[in-house]
mmCIF file of C-alpha atoms in Angstrom:
data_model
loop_
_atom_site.group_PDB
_atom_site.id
_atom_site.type_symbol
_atom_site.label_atom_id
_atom_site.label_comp_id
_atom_site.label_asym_id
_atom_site.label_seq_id
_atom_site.Cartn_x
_atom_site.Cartn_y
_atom_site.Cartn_z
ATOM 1 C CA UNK A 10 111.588 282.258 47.340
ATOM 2 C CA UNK A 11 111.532 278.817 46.401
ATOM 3 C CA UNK A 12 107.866 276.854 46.896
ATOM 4 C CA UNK A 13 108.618 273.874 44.868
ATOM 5 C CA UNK A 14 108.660 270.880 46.252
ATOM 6 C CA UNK A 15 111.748 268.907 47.272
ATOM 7 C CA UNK A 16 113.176 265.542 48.171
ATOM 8 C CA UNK A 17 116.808 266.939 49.828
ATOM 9 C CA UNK A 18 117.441 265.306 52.565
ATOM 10 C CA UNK A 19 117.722 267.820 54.933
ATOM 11 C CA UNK A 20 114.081 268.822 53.562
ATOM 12 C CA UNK A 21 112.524 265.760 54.096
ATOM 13 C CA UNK A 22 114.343 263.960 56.770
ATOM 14 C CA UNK A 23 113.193 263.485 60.269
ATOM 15 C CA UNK A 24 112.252 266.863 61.212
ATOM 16 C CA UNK A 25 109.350 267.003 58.879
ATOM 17 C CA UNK A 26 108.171 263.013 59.949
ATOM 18 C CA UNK A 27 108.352 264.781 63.805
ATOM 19 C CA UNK A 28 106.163 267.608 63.064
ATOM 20 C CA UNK A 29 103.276 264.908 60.500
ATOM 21 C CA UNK A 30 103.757 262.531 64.556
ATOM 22 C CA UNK A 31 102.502 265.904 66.367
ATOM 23 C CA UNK A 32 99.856 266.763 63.864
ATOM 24 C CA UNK A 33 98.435 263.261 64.358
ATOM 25 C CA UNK A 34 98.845 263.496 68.225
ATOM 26 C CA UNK A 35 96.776 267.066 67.794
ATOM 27 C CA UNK A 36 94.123 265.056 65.505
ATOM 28 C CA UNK A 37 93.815 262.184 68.253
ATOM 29 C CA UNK A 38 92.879 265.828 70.518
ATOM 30 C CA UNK A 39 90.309 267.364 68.568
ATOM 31 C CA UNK A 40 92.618 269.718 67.371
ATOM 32 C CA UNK A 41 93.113 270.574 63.675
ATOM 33 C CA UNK A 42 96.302 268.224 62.648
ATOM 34 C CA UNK A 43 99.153 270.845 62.626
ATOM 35 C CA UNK A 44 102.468 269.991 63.795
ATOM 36 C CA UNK A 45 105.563 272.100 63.618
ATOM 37 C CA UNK A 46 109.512 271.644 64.498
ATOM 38 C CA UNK A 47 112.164 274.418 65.171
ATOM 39 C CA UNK A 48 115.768 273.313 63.994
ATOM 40 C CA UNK A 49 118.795 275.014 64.997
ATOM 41 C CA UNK A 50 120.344 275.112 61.615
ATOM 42 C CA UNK A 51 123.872 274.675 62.544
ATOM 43 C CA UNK A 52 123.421 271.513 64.849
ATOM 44 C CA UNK A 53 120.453 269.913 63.601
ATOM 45 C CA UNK A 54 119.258 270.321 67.472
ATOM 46 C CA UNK A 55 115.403 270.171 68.092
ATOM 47 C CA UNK A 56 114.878 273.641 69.972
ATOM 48 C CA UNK A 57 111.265 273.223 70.313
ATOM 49 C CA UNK A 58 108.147 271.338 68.834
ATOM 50 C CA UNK A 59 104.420 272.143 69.018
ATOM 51 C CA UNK A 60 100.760 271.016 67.772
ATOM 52 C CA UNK A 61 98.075 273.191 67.417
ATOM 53 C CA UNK A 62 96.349 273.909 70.978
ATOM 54 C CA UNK A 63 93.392 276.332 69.471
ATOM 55 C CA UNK A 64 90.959 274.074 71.136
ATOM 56 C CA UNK A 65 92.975 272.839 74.206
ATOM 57 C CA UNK A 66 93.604 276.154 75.068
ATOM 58 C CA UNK A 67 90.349 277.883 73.897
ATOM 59 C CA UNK A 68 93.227 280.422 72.032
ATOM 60 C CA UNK A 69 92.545 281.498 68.627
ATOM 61 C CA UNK A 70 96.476 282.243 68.589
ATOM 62 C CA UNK A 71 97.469 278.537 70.174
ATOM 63 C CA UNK A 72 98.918 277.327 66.076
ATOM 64 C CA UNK A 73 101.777 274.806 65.939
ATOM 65 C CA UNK A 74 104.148 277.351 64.918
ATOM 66 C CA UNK A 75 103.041 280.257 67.113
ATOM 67 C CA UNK A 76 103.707 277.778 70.353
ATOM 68 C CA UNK A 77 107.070 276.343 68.808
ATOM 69 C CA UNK A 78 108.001 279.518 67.809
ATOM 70 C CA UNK A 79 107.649 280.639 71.667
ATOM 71 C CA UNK A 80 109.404 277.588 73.362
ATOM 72 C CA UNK A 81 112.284 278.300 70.759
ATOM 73 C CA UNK A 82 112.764 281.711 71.515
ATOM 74 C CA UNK A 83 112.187 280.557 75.469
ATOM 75 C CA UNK A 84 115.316 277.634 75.178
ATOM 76 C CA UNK A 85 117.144 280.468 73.178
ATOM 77 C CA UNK A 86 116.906 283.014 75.397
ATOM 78 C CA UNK A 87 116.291 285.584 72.671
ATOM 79 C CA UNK A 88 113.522 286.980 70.614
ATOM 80 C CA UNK A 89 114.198 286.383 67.330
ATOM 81 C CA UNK A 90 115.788 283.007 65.720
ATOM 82 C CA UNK A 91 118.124 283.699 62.661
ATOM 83 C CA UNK A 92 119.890 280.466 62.953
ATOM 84 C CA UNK A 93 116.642 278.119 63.191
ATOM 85 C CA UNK A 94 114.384 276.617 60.683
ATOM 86 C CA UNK A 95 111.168 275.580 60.768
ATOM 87 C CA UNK A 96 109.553 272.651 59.611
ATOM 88 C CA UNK A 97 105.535 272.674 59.894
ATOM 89 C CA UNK A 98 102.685 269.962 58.237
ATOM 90 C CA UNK A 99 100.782 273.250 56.589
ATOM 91 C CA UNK A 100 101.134 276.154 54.985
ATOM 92 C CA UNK A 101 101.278 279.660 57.228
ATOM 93 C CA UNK A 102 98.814 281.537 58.012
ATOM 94 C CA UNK A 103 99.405 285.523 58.022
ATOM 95 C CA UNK A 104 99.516 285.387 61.633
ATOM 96 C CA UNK A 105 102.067 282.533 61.720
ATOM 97 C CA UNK A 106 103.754 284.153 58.190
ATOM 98 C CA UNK A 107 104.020 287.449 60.204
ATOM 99 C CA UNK A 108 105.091 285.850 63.316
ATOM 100 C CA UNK A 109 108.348 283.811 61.541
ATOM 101 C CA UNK A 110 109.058 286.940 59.431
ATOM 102 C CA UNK A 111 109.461 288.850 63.452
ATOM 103 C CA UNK A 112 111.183 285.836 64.858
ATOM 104 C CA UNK A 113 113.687 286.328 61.634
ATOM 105 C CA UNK A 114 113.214 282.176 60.943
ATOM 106 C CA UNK A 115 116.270 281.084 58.355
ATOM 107 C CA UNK A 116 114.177 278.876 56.208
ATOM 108 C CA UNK A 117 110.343 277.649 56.621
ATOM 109 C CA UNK A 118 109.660 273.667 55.734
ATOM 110 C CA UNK A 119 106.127 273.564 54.732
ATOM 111 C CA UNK A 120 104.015 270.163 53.821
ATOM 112 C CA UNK A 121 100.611 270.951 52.624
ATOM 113 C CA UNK A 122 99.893 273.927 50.762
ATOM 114 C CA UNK A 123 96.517 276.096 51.582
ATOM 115 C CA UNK A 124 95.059 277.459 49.062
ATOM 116 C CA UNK A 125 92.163 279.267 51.596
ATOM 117 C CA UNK A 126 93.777 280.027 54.308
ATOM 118 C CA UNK A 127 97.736 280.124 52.977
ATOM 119 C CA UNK A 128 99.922 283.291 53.386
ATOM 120 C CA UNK A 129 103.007 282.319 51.715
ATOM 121 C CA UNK A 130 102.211 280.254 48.365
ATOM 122 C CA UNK A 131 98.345 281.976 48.760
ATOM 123 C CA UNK A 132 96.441 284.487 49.954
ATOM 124 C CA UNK A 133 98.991 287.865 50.972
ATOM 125 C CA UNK A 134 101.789 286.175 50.130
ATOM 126 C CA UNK A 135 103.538 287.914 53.156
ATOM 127 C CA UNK A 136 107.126 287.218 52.599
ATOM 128 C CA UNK A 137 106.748 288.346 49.241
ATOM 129 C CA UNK A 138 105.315 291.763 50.600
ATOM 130 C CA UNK A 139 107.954 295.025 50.474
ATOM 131 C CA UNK A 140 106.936 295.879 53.767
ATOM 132 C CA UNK A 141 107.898 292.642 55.120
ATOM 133 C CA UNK A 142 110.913 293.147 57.480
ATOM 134 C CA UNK A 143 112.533 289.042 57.102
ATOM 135 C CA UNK A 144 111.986 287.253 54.267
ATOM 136 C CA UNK A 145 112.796 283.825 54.797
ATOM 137 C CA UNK A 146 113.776 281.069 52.424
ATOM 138 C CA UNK A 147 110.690 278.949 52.026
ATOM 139 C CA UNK A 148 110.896 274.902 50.212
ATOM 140 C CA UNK A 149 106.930 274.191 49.877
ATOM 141 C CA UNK A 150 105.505 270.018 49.417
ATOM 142 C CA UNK A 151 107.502 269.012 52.032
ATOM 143 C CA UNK A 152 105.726 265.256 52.504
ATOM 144 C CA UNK A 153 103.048 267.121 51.392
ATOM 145 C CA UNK A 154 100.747 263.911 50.294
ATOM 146 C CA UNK A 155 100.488 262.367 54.010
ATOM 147 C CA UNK A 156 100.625 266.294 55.519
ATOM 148 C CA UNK A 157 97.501 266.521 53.183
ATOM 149 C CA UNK A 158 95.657 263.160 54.068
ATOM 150 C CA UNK A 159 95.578 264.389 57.928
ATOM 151 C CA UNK A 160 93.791 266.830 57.108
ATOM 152 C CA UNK A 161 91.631 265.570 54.723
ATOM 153 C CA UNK A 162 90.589 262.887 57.030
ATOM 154 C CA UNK A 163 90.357 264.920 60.041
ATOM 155 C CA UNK A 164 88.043 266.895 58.306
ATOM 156 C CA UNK A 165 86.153 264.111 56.544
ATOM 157 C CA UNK A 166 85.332 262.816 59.798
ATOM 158 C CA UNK A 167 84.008 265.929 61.449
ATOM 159 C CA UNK A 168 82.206 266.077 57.933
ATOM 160 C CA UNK A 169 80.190 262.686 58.834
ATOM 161 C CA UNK A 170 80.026 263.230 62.788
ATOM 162 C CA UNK A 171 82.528 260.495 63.471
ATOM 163 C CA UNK A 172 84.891 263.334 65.206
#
């Protein structure tokens, strides 16, 4: 698994500056700043695009990549995505590690890495896990300086009631 980040251009190109454009829409919500984008590898096709909803939908399980992961499979017409990618602002969570690994995701795009609530680079470290069924290639730091100022400032406002 490779966490490092990286300045490819299929890495950083326009599918990571889509998902930071949700996660600021979600921000301008209430929501916690999380975008995410699901690629068909082969085309470069958008499938499907989310932002966080937790609050929106009063749905602990309403996370960028849960809902993207959903409309993808939706479009697709199947349950599990082998020739996407996914490009989100922050680092999984176990449910959204656990949900890629099912949807068998080819390669996960990360920005910001989370150091408390993290599953792949922290925390369980699911995809490292020999019980996990997919492990998918995962590039870490994606844009991860302005996928990190959202949320610092997002949270820095809450912080001094301006939110």
């Amino acid at each position: 698994m490779n966490t490092a980040p990286t300045t490819s251009t299929a890495a950083s190109g326009g599918y990571m500056d889509r998902a930071i454009a949700l996660a600021r829409d979600a921000a301008h919500r209430g929501e916690v700043p999380v975008g995410a984008v699901v690629v068909e590898a082969e085309t470069g096709r958008i499938v499907a695009e989310a932002a966080n909803r937790t609050e929106t939908d009063r749905d602990p399980t309403a996370h960028a990549e849960i809902l993207a992961l959903r409309e993808a499979a939706r479009v697709l017409g199947a349950p599990r995505l082998p020739g996407c990618d996914l490009y989100v602002t922050l680092e999984p969570c176990a449910m959204c590690a656990a949900a890629i690994a099912f949807a068998r995701i080819r390669r996960v795009y990360f920005g910001a890495f989370d150091p408390k609530g993290g599953a792949v680079d922290h925390g369980p470290r699911l995809f490292q896990q020999p019980t996990i069924h997919h492990q998918p290639e995962v590039v870490g730091g994606v844009r991860e300086t302005a996928c990190a100022r959202l949320l610092k400032t997002f949270f820095a406002e809450r912080r001094d009631g301006n939110g």
